[in-house]
Short mmCIF file of C-alpha atoms and ligand atoms in Angstrom, two decimals:
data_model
loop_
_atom_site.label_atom_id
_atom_site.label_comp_id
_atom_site.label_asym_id
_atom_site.label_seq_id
_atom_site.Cartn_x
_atom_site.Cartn_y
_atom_site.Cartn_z
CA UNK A 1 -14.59 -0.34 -0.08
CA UNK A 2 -11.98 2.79 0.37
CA UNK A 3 -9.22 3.29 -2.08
CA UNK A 4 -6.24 1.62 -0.14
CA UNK A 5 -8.69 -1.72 -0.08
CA UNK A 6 -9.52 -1.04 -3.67
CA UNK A 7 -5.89 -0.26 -4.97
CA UNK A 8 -3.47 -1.05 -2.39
CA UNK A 9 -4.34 -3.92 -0.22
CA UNK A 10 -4.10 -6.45 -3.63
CA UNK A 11 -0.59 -5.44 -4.71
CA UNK A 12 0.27 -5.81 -0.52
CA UNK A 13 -1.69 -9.02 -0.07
CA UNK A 14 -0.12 -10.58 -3.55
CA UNK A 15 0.76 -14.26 -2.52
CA UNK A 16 4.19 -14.08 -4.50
CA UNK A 17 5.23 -10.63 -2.51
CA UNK A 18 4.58 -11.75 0.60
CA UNK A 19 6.07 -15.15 0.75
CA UNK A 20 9.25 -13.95 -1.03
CA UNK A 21 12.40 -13.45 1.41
CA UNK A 22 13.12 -10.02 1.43
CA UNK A 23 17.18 -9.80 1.17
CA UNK A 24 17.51 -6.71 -0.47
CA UNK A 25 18.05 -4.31 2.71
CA UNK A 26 20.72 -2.13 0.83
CA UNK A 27 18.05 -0.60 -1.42
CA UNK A 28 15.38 -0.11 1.73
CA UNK A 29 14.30 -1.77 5.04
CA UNK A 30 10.95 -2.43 6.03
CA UNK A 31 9.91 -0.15 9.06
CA UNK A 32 10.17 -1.75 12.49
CA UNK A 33 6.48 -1.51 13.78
CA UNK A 34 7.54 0.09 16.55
CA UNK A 35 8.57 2.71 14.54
CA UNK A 36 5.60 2.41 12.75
CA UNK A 37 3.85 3.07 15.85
CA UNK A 38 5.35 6.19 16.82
CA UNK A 39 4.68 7.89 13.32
CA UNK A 40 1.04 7.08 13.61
CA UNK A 41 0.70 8.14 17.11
CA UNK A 42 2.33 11.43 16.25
CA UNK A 43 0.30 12.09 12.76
CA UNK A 44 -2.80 11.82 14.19
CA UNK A 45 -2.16 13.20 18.54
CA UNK A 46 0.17 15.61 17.72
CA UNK A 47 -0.52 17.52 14.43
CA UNK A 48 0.83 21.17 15.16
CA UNK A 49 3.00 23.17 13.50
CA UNK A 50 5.97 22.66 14.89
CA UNK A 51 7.03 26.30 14.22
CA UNK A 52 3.97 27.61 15.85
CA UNK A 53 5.32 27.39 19.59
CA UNK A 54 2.85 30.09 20.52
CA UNK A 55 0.21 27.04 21.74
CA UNK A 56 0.92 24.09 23.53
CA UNK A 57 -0.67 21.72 20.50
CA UNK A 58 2.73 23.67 18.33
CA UNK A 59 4.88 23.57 21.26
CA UNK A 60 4.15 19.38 21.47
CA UNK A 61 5.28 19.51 18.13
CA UNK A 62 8.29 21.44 18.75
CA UNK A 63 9.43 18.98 21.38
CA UNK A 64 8.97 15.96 19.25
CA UNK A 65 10.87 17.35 16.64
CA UNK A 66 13.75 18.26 19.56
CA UNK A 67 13.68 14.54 21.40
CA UNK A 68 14.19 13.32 17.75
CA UNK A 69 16.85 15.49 16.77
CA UNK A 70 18.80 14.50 20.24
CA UNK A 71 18.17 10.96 19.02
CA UNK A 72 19.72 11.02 15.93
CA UNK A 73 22.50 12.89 17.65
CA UNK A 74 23.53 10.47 19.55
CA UNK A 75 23.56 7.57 17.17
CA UNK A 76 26.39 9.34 15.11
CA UNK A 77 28.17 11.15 18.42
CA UNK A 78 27.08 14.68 17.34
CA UNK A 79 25.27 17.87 18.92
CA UNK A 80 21.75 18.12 18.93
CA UNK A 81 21.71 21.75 17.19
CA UNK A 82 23.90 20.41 14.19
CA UNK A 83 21.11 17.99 13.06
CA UNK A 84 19.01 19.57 9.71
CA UNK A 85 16.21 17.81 8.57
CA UNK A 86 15.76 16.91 4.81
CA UNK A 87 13.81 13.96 2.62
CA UNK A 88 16.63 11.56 2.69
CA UNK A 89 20.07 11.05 2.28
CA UNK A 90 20.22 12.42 -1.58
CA UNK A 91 18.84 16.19 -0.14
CA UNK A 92 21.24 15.52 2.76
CA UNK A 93 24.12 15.58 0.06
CA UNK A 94 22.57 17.60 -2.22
CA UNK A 95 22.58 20.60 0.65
CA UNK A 96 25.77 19.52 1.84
CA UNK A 97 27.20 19.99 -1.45
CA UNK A 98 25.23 22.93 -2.44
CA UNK A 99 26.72 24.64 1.20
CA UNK A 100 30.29 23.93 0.11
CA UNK A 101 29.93 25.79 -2.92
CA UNK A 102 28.29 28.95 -1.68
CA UNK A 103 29.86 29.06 1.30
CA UNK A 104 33.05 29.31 -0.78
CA UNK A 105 34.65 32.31 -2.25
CA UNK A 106 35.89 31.87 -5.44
CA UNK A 107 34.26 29.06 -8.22
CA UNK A 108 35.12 26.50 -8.52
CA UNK A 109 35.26 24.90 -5.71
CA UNK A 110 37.78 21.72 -5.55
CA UNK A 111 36.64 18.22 -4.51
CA UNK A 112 37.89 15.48 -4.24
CA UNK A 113 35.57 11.90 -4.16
CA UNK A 114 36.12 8.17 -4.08
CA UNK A 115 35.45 6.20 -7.40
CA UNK A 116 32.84 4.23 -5.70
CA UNK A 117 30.47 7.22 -3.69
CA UNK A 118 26.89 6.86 -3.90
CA UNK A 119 25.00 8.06 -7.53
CA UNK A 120 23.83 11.19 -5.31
CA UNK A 121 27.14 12.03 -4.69
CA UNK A 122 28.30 11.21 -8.14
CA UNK A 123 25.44 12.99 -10.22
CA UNK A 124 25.40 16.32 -8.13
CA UNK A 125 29.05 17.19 -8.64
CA UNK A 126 29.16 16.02 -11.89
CA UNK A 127 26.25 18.62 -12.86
CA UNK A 128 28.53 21.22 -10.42
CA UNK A 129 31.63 20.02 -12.77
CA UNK A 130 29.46 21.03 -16.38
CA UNK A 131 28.33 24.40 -14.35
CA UNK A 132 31.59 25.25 -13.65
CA UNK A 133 30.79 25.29 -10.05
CA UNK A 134 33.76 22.32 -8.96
CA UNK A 135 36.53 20.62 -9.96
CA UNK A 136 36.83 17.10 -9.87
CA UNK A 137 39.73 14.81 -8.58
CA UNK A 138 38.81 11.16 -8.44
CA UNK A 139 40.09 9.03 -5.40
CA UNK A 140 40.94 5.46 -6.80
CA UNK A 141 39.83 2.38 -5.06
CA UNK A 142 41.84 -1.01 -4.75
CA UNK A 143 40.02 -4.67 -5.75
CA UNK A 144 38.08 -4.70 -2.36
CA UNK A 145 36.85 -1.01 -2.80
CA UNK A 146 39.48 0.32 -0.25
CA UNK A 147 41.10 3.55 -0.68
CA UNK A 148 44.01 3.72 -2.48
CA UNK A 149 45.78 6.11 0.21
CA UNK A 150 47.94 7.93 -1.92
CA UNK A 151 45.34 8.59 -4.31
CA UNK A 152 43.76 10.17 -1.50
CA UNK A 153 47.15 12.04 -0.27
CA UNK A 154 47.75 13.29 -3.70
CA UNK A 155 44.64 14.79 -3.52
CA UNK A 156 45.07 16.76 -0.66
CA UNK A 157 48.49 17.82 -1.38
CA UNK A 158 47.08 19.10 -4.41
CA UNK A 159 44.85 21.85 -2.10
CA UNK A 160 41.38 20.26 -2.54
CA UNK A 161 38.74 21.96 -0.44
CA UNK A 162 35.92 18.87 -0.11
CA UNK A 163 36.31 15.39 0.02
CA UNK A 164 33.76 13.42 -0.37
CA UNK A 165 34.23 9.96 1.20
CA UNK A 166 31.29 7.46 2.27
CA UNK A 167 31.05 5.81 5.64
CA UNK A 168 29.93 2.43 4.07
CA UNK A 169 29.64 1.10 0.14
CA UNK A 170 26.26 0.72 -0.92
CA UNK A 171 27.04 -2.64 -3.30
CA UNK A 172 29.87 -4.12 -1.44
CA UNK A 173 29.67 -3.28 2.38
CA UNK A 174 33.11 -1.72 2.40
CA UNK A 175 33.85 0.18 5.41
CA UNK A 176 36.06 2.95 5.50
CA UNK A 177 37.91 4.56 8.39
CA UNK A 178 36.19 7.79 7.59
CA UNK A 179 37.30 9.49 11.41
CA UNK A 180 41.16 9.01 10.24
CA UNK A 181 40.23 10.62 7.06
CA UNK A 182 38.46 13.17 8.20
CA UNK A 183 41.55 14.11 10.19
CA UNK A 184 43.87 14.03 7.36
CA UNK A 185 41.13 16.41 5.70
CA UNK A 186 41.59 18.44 8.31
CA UNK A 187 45.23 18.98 8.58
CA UNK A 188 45.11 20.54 5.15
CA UNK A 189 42.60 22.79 6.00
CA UNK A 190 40.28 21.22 3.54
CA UNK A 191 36.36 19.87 4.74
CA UNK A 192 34.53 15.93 4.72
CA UNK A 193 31.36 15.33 3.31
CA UNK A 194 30.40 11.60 4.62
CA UNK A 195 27.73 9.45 3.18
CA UNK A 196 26.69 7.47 5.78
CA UNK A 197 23.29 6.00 4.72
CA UNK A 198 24.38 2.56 4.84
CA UNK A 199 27.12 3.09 7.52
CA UNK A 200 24.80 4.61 10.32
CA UNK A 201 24.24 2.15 13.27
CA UNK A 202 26.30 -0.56 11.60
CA UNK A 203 29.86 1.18 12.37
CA UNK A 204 31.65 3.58 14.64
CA UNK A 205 30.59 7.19 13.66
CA UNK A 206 31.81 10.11 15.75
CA UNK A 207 31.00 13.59 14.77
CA UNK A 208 32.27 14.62 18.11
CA UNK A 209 34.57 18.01 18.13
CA UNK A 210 33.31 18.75 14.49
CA UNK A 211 35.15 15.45 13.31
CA UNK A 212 33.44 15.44 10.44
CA UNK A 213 31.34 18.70 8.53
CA UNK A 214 28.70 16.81 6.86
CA UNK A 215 27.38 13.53 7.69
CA UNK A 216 23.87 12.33 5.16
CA UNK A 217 21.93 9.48 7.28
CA UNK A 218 18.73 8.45 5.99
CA UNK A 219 15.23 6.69 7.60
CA UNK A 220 14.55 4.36 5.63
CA UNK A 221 17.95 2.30 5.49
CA UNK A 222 17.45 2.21 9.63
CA UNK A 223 14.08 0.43 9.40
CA UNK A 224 12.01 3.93 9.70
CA UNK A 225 10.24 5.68 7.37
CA UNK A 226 11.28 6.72 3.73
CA UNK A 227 11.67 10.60 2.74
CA UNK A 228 13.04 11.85 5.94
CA UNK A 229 16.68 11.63 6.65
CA UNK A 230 19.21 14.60 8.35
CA UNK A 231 22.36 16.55 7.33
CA UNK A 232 24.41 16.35 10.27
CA UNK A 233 26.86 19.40 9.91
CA UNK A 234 28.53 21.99 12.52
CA UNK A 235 28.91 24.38 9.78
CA UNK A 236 25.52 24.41 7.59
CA UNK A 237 23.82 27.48 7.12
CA UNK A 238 20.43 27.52 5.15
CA UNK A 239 21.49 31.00 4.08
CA UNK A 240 24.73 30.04 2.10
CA UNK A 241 23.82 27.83 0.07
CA UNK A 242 24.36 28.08 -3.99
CA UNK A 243 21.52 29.50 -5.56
CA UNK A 244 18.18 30.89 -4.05
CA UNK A 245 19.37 30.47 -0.49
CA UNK A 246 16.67 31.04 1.73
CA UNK A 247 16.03 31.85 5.55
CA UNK A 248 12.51 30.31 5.53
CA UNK A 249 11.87 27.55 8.08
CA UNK A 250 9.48 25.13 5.86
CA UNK A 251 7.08 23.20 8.40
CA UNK A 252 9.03 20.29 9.46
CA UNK A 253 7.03 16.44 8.79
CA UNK A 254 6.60 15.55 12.84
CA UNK A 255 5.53 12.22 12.09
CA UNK A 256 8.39 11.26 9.86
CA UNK A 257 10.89 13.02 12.24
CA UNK A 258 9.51 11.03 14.82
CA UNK A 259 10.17 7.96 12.85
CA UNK A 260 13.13 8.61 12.01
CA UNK A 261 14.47 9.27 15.92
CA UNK A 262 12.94 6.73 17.03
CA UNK A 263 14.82 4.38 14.34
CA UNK A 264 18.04 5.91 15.29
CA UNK A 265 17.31 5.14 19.12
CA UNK A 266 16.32 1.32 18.71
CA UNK A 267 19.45 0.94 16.42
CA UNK A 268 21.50 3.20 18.68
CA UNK A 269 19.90 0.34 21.28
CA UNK A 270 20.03 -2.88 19.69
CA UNK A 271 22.49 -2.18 17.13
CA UNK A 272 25.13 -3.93 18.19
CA UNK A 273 23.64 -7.09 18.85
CA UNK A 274 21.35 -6.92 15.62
CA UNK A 275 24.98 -6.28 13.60
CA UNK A 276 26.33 -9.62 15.47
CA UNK A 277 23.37 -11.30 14.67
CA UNK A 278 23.46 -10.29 11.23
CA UNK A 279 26.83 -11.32 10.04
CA UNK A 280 26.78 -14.65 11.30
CA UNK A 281 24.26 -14.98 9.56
CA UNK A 282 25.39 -14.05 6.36
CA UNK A 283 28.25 -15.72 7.07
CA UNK A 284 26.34 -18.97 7.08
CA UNK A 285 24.57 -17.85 3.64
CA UNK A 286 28.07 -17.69 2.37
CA UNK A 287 29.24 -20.77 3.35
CA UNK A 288 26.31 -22.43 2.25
CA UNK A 289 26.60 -20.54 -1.23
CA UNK A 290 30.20 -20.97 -1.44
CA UNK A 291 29.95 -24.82 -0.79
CA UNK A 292 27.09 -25.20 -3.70
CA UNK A 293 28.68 -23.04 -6.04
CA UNK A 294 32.69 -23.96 -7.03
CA UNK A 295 33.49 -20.92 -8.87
CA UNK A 296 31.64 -18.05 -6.39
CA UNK A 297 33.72 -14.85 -5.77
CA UNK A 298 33.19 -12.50 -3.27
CA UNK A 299 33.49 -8.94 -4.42
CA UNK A 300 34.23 -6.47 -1.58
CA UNK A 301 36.53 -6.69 1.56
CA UNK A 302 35.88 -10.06 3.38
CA UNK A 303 36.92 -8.62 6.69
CA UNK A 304 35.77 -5.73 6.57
CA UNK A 305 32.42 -5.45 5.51
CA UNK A 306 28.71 -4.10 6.62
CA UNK A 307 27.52 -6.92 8.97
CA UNK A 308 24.74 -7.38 6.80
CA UNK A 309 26.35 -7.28 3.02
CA UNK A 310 27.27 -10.63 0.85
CA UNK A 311 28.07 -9.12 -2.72
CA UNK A 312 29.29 -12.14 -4.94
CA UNK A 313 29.91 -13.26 -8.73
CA UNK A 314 29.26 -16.67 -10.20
CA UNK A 315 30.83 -17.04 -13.84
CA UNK A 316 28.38 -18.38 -16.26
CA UNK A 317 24.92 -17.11 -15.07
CA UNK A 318 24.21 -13.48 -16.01
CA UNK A 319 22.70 -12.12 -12.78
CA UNK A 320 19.86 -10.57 -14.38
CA UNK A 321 18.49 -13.90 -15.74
CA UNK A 322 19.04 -14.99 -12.31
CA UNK A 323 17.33 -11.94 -10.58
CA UNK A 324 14.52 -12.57 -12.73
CA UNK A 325 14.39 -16.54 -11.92
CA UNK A 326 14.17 -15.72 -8.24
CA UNK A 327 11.68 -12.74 -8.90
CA UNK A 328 8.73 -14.72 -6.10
CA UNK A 329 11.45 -16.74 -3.81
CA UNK A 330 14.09 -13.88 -3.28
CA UNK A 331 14.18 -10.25 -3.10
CA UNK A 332 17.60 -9.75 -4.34
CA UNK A 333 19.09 -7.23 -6.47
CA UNK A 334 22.10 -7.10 -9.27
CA UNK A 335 23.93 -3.89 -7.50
CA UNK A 336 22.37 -0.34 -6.39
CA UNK A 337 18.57 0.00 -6.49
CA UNK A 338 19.50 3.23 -8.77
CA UNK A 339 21.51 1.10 -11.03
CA UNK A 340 18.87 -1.98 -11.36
CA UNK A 341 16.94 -2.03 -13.97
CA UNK A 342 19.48 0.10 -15.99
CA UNK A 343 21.65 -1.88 -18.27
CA UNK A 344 24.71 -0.27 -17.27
CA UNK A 345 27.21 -2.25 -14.94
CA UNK A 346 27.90 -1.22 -11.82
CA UNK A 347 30.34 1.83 -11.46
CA UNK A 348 31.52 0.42 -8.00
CA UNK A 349 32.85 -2.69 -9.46
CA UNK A 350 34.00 -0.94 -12.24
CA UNK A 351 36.28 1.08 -10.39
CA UNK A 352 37.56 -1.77 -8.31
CA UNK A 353 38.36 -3.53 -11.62
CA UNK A 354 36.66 -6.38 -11.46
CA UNK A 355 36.41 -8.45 -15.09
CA UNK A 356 33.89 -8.09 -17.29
CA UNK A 357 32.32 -11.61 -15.97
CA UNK A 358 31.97 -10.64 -12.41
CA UNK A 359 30.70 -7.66 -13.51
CA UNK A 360 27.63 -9.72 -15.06
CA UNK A 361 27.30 -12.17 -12.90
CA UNK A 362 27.34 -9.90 -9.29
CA UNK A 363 24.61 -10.18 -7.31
CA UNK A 364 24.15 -8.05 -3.97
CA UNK A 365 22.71 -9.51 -0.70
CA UNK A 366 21.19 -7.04 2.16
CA UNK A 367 20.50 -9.01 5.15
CA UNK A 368 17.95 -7.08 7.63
CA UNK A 369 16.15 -7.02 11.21
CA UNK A 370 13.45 -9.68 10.08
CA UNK A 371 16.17 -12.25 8.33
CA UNK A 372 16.12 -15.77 10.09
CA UNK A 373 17.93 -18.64 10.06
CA UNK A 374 14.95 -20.45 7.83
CA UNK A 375 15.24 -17.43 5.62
CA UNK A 376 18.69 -17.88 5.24
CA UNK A 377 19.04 -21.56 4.50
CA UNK A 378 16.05 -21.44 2.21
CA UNK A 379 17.39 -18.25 -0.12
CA UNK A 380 20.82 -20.05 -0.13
CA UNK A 381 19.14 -23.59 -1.35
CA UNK A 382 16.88 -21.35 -3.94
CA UNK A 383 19.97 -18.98 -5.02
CA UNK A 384 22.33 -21.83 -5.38
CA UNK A 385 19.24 -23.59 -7.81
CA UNK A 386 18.22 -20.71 -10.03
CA UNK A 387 22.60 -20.12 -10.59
CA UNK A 388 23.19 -23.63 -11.58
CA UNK A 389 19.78 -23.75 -13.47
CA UNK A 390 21.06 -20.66 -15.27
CA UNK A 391 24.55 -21.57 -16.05
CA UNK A 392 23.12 -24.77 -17.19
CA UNK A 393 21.18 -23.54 -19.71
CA UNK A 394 23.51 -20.79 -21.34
CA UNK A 395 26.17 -23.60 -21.45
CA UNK A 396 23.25 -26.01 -23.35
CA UNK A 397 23.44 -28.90 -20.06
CA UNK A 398 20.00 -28.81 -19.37
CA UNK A 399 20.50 -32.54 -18.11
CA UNK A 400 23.33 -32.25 -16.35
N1 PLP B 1 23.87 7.13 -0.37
C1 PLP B 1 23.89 5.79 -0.28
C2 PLP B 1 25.18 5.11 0.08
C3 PLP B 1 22.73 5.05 -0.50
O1 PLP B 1 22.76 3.72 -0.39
C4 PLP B 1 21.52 5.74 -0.83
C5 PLP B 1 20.29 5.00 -1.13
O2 PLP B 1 20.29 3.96 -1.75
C6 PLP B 1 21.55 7.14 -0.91
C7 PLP B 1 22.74 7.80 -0.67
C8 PLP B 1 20.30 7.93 -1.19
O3 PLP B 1 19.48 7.90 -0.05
P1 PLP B 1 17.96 8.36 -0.04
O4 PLP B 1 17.19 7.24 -0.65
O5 PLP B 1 17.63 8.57 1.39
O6 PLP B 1 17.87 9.62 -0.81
#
């Protein structure tokens, strides 16, 4: 017996994690196994170097690395040579934010970000803010998440130099019409960084023309593999970023590159259809929800939402008693995966306002490629249970 049959295979092969619908597609996506594949095929046929182009087993490499890059390209409307590499969306950001600074003259550097951007965002310019690096202006949202526009003008009439605005909410599914504020960026001479790890291949990106100067995507929210992702940016330059800037080219990870083009080709393929798919059939989970539970809310912008994104509160049943009722039925979560388990409410429906009930009681559906209509009706008839159940007991009708 090896070590993956010894270790692994029992935690994979547990009855209660396999037969539980997996709606939690916000936090990560299974990979597609065609993706799945493709990394294999690569990690074990073509294991150069892909900087060692002086043989044909680096050059195969090389050219893997280059069909991928042109792949992710085109899912967001960018040039090939602006795509960089990283682990994810939070180095993606992290680089992004870390080029703004030392590409910029004088400290600190001004930015401006929306109340409800990503913890990666959040965290990395609050650390810049106590290093005296940036200063902060907050964009406020409205009750749906939206952008409060002249929170946003003030902001750049102020002569802010980054704003930081994501392509898609992580906890709600707001879009946001990131191209028309990139422009409005740009008439002040000021630069967009875009989080669009939940946005990419669910919405119209264009990076086009240098629309936009930094764009995070990330594998693993596109049903490829997690720890790759790209910083998609005209003006990134290894060498200029804060710190220890360096011009060494580390070896690139072929097989997760691979993945991660070949993710951003099928969804650059089928993502239209899979998005159509998707929010009917949330829309049928909420329908079914709404019609077993009276006082449901849904927090976020109805029409205007990631296809695949129900985010909702029920007053009386405290959504981590209910998480933890559904813990072998359904994969759900209570907000962001880096907020679960953390006893602190959600900062997204914080800044939208939302009362302190909601605020306990939201839960956050992800709906994914592998969702079906069975799945669907079946989570809605076990989410609608463990609520009532819930409520029932906290209000002492156990009978009722
Ligand atoms: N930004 C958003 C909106 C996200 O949803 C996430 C992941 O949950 C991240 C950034 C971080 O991405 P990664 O896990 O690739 O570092």
């Amino acid at each position: 017996m090896n070590s993956f049959e010894r270790d692994i295979a029992p935690i994979a092969q547990d009855p209660k994690v396999r037969s539980a619908i997996y709606l939690d597609h916000h936090a990560t996506t299974p990979i597609d196994p065609r993706v799945a594949q493709m990394v294999m095929r690569v990690m074990t046929d073509i294991y150069g170097n892909a900087n060692s182009t002086g043989h044909g087993i680096g050059n195969a490499a090389a050219s893997v690395v280059e069909q991928s890059r042109a792949a992710v390209a085109d899912l967001v409307g960018a040039e090939p040579e602006h795509v960089h590499f990283t682990s994810g969306s939070t180095e993606a950001i992290y680089l992004a934010i870390s080029h703004a600074i030392g590409n910029h003259r004088k400290a600190p550097l001004r930015v401006a970000l929306s109340r409800v951007e990503h913890r990666a965002v959040v965290d990395t310019l609050l650390q810049a803010e106590r290093l005296e690096l940036v200063e902060i202006t907050w964009i406020d949202v409205d009750d749906s998440a939206r952008i409060v526009w002249p929170s946003l003008e003030t902001a750049l009439q102020a002569g802010v130099e980054l704003v930081c605005i994501m392509a898609a909410n992580n906890e709600v599914g707001t879009l946001y019409p990131v191209n028309t504020i990139a422009q409005k960026v740009h008439d002040v001479g000021a630069t967009i960084l875009v989080d669009a790890t939940q946005g990419a291949g669910r919405m119209t990106l264009s990076c086009l023309d240098s629309e936009i100067d930094y764009l995070a995507l990330s594998g693993h929210k596109l049903n490829g593999p997690k720890g790759v992702g790209a910083l998609i940016s005209p003006i990134y330059d290894p060498t200029k970023t804060y710190g220890l800037a360096t011009s060494h080219r580390a070896t690139p990870n072929v097989p997760g590159i691979a993945g991660l083009g070949e993710a951003c080709r099928l969804m650059r393929l089928e993502g239209e259809a899979e998005n159509t798919r998707l929010s009917l059939l949330r829309d049928r989970l909420q329908a079914e929800l709404l019609q077993r539970l009276p006082g449901m809310v849904i927090n976020g912008e109805v029409g205007n939402r990631l296809s695949n994104n129900l985010n909702f509160s029920v007053p009386g049943a405290p959504n981590d008693v209910v998480v933890a009722r559904l813990r072998d039925t359904v994969a759900l979560s209570t907000g962001s995966a880096c907020n679960s388990g953390a006893q602190s409410p959600s900062h997204v429906l914080m800044a939208m306002g939302l009362s302190e009930e909601l605020l306990d009681t939201c839960l956050r559906i992800g709906l994914g490629r592998q969702t079906t209509e069975p799945d669907i009706d079946h989570a809605a008839e076990a989410i609608a249970t463990a609520i009532i159940e819930v409520g029932n007991l906290l209000s002492g009708d156990e009978n009722d």
